[in-house]
Coordinates of C-alpha atoms in Angstrom, one line a residue:
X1 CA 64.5 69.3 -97.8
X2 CA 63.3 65.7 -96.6
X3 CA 64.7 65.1 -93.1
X4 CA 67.1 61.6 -93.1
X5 CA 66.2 61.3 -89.3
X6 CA 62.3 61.7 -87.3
X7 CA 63.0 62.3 -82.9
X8 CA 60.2 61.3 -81.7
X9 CA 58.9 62.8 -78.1
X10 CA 56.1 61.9 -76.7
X11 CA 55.5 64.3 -73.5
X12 CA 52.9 63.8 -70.6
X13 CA 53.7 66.2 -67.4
X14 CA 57.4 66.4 -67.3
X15 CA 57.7 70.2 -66.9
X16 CA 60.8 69.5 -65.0
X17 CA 62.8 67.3 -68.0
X18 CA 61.0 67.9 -71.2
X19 CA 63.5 70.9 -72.1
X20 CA 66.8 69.4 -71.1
X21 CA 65.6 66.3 -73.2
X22 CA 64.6 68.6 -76.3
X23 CA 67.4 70.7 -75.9
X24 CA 69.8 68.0 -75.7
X25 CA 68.8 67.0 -79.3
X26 CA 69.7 70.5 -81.2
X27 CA 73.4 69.9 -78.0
X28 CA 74.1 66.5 -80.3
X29 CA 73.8 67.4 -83.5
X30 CA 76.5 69.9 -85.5
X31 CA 74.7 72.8 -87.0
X32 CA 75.2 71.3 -90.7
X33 CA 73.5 68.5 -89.5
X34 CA 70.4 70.7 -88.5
X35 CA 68.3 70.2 -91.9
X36 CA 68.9 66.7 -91.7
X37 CA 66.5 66.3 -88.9
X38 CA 62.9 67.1 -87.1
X39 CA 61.5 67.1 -83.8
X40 CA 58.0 65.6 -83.6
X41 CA 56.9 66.3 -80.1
X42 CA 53.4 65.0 -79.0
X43 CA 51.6 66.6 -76.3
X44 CA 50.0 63.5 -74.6
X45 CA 47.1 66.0 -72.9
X46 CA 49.4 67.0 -70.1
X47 CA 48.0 68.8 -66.9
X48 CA 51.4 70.9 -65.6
X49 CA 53.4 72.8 -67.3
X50 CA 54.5 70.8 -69.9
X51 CA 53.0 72.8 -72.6
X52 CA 54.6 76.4 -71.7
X53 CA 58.1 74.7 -71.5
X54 CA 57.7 73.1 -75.2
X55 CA 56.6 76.3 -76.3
X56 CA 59.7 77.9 -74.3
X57 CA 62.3 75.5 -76.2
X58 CA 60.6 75.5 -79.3
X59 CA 60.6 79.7 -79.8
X60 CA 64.6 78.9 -80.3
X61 CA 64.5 75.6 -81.8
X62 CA 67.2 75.7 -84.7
X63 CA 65.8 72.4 -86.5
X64 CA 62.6 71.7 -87.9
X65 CA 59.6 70.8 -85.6
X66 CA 56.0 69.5 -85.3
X67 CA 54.1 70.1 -82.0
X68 CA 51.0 68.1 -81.8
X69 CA 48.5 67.9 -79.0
X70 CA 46.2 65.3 -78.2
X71 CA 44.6 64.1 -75.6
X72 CA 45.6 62.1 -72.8
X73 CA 45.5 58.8 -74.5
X74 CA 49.2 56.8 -73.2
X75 CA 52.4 56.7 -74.7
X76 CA 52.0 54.4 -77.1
X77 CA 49.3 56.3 -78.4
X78 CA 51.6 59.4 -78.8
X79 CA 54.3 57.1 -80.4
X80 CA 51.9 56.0 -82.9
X81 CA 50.6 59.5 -83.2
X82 CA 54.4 60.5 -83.4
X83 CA 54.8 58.1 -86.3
X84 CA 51.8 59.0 -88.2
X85 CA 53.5 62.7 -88.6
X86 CA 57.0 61.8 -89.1
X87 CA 58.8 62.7 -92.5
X88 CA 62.2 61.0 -92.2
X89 CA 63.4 57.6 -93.6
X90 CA 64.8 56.9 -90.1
X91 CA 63.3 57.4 -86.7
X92 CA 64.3 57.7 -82.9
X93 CA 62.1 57.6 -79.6
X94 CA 63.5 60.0 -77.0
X95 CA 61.3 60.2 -73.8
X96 CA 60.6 63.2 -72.4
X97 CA 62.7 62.6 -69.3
X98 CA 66.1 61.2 -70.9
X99 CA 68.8 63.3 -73.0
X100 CA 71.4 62.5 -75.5
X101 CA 75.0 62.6 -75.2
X102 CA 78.0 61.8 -76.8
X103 CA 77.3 63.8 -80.0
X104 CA 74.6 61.0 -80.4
X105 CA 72.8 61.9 -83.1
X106 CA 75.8 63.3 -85.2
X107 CA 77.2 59.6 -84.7
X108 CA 73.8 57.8 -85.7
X109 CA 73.7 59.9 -89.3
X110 CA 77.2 58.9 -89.9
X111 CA 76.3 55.4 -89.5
X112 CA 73.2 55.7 -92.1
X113 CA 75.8 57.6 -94.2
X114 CA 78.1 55.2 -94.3
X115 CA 75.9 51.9 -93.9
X116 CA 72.1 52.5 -94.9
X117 CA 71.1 49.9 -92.2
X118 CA 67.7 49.3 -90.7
X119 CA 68.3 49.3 -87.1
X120 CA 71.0 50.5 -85.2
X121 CA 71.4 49.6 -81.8
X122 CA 73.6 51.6 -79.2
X123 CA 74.2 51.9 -75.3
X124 CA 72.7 54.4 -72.6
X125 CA 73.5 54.7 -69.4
X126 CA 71.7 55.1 -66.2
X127 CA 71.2 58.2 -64.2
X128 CA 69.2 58.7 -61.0
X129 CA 70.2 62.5 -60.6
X130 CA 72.7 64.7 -62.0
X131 CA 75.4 63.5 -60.0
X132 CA 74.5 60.0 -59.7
X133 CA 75.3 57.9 -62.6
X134 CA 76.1 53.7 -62.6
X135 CA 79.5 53.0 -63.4
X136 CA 78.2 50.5 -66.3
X137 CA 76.3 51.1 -69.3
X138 CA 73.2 49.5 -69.7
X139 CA 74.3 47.0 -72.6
X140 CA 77.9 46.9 -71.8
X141 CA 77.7 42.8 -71.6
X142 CA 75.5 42.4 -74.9
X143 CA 77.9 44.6 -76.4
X144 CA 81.1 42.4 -75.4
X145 CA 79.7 39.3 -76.2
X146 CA 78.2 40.0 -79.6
X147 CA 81.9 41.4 -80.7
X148 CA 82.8 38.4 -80.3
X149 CA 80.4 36.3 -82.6
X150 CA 80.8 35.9 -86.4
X151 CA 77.2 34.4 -87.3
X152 CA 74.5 36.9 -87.5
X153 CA 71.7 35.2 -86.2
X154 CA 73.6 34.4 -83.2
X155 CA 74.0 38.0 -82.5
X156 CA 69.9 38.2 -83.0
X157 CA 69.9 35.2 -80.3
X158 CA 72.0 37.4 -78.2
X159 CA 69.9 39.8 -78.2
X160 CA 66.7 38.1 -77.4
X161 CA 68.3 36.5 -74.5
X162 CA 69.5 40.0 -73.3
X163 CA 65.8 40.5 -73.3
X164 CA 65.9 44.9 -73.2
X165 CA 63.9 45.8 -75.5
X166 CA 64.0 49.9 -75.1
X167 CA 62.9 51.5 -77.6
X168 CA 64.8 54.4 -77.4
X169 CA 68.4 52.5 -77.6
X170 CA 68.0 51.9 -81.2
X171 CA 67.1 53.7 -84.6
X172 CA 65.1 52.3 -86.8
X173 CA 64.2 52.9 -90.9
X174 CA 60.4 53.6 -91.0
X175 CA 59.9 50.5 -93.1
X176 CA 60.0 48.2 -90.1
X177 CA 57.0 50.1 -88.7
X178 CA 55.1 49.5 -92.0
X179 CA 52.8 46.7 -90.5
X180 CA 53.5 47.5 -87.1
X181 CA 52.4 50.3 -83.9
X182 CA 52.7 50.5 -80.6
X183 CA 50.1 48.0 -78.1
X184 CA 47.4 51.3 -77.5
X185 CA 46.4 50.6 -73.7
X186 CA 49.1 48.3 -72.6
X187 CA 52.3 48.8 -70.2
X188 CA 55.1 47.4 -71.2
X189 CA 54.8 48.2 -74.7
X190 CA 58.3 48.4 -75.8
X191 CA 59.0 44.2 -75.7
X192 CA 55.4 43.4 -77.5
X193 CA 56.8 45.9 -80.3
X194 CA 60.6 46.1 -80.9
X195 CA 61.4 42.0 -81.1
X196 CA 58.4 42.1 -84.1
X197 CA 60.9 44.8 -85.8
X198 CA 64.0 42.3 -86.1
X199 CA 62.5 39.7 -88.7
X200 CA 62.3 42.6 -90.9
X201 CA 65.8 43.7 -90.4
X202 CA 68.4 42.5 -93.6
X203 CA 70.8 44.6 -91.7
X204 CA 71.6 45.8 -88.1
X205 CA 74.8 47.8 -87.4
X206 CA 75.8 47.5 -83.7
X207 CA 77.4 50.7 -81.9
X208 CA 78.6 50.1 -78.6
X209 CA 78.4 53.4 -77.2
X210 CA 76.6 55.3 -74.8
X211 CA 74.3 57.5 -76.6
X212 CA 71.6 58.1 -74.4
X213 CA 71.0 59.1 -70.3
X214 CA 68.4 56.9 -69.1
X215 CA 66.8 58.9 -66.4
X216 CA 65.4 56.4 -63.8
X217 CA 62.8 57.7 -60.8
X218 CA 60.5 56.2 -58.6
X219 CA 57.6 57.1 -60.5
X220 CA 58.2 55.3 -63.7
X221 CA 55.8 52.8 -64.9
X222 CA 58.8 49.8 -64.4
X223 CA 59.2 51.3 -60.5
X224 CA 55.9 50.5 -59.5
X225 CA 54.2 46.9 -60.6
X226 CA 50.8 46.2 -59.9
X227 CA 48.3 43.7 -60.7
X228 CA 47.5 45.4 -64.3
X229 CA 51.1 45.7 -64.8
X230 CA 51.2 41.5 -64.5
X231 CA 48.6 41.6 -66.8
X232 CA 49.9 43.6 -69.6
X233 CA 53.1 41.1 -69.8
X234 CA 51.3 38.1 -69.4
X235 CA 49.9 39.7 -72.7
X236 CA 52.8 40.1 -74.0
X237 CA 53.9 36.3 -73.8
X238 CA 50.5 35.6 -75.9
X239 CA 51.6 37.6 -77.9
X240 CA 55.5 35.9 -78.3
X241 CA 53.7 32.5 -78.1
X242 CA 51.3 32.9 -81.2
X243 CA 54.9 34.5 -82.6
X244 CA 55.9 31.0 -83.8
X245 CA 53.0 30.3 -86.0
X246 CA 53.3 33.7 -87.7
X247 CA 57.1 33.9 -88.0
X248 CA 58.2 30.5 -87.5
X249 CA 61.6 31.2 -89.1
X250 CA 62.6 32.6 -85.7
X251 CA 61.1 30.0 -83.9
X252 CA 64.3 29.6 -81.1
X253 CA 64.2 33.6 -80.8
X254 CA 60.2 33.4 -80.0
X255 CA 61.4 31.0 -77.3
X256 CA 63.7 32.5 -76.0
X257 CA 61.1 35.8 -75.6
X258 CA 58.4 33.4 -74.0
X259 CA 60.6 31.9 -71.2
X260 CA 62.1 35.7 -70.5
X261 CA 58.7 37.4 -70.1
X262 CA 57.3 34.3 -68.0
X263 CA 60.4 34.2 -65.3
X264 CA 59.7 38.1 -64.9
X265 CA 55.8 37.5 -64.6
X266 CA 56.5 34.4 -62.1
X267 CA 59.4 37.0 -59.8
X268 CA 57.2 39.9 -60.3
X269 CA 54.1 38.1 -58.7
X270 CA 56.8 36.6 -55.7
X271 CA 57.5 39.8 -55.1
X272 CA 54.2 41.9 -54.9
X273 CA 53.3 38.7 -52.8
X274 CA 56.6 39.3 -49.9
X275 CA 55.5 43.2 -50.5
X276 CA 51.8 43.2 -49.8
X277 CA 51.5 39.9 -49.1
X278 CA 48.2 39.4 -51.2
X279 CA 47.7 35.8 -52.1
X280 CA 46.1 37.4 -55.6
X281 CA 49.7 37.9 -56.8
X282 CA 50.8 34.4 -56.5
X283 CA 47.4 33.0 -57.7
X284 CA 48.0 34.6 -61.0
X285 CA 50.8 32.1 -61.8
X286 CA 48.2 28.9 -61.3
X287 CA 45.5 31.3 -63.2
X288 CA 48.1 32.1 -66.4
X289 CA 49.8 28.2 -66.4
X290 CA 45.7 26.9 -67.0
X291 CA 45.3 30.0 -69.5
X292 CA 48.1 28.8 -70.9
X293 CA 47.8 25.3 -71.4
X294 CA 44.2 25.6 -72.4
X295 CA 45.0 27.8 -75.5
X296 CA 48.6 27.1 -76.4
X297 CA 49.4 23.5 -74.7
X298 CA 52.0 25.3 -72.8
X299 CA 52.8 25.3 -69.0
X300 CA 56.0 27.0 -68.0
X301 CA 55.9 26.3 -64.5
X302 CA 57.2 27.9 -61.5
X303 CA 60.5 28.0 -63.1
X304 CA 61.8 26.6 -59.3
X305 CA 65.2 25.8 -60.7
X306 CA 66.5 28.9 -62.5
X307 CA 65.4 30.8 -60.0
X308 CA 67.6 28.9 -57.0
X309 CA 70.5 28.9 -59.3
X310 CA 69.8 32.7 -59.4
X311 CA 69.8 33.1 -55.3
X312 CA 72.4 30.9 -55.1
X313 CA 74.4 33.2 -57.6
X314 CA 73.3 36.4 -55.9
X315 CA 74.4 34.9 -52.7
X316 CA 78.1 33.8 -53.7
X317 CA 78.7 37.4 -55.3
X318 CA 77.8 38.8 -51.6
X319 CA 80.1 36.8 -50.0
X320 CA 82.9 37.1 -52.5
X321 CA 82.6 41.2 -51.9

């Protein structure tokens, strides 16, 4: 039987999480809903444990499985490799240190039962330990405010300004992947993939609830910027810019992506700068606003006002607690 839905886990030394995030898969899924779905885990070449505690989960695992090992080669290498061995018409990303809950995955088939869409976009919420979990979800806003619209692309805009481009908070029919893999090499991958999918999207079904525990630790890639880290975004904006002359229909969404990813390159560079106070993190504003200009006619500047109306926000909310 053809699976209807492709988990994809791509796993690099996370002996500690990898079989609390498999198991929770088989946890969120009713038994009759079993043959209705695979487990393509990718072995990213890890070094610890890893290995023995997929083999572990696996030796009990009641729905169909691939393991694949590879080596070391990023994760968006093992997505893509993910991909490449996936049978189903619809596919999630699970990393290997977050779980489902909720009865996720039994809610996500109903919805492709009953709807057939091409993405479907749902909460998570963010844990930092078993018993530490924020008291919002992570789309909770987006959520509210897009129950609110009628039109459907201002929904799309909505989501482009929210500017969280996870890729494990939505599920996606393979089609959308046709033409398009995950950025081999780069950090950050998630925003210079999943914005690319929603031009190709005639329908996205919305569900605002938490499906997903978003484990977050000091180690993740987000928790620790460095100067390639700047780099890999300020690829990304290339990316968004050149954006408008292939899609030009969604011209104001491109836009919208370009000023996002620049305000988070011009406060990531501030702050490595107050950190370390290395002058090479603000010079690569100056550097990207010529790189910039010379190629695209563009210059974004130091973006001086949004981020004093920002302070000034941040600083009102203090005093008003």
């Amino acid at each position: 039987m053809k699976p209807t839905l492709s988990i994809i886990v791509p796993c690099y030394n996370v002996q500690h999480y990898v079989q609390a995030a498999l198991q929770s898969i088989v946890d969120n899924m009713q038994p009759e809903n079993h043959a209705r779905a695979e487990i393509i885990i990718v072995n990213d070449g890890a070094t610890d444990q890893t290995a023995e505690k997929i083999t572990q989960f696996v030796s009990g695992c009641p729905i169909a499985y691939q393991v694949i090992t590879q080596k070391n080669a990023g994760l968006s290498a093992a997505r893509n490799t993910g991909m490449a061995a996936a049978q189903g018409d619809y596919w999630l990303f699970l990393d290997s240190d977050d779980m489902y809950h909720h009865h996720a995955l039994d809610k996500i088939l109903a919805v492709i039962d009953a709807h057939a869409p091409d993405i479907i976009e749902f909460d998570a919420t963010i844990f930092y330990g078993e018993h530490n979990w924020h008291t919002h979800t992570l789309y909770h806003a987006y959520f509210a405010d897009v129950a609110q619209m009628q039109a459907e692309s201002a929904k799309i805009y909505r989501a482009f300004e929210e500017n969280r481009w996870y890729v494990w908070s939505r599920c996606y029919h393979k089609k959308l992947f046709d033409n398009q893999q995950f950025e081999i090499g780069k950090l950050y991958e998630d925003f210079m993939t999943i914005p690319y999918l929603y031009p190709q999207a005639q329908f996205i079904f919305r569900l605002p609830e938490s499906l997903l525990a978003y484990r977050q630790n000091h180690s993740s890639i987000t928790a620790n910027v460095s100067h390639r880290h700047i780099a890999d975004i300020f690829y990304g904006l290339q990316k968004a810019i050149r954006a408008e002359t292939e899609l030009p229909t969604y011209r104001t969404m491109w836009a919208m992506l370009q000023l996002k990813t620049w305000r988070l390159i011009v406060a990531y560079c501030v702050k490595k700068f107050l950190q370390t106070r290395e002058w090479t993190y603000l010079q690569h504003i100056p550097n990207f606003r010529a790189q910039t200009r010379a190629e695209f006619g563009r210059d974004y500047g130091w973006q001086l006002g949004y981020f004093t109306r920002v302070i000034i926000k941040r600083l009102r909310e203090k005093i008003i607690k």
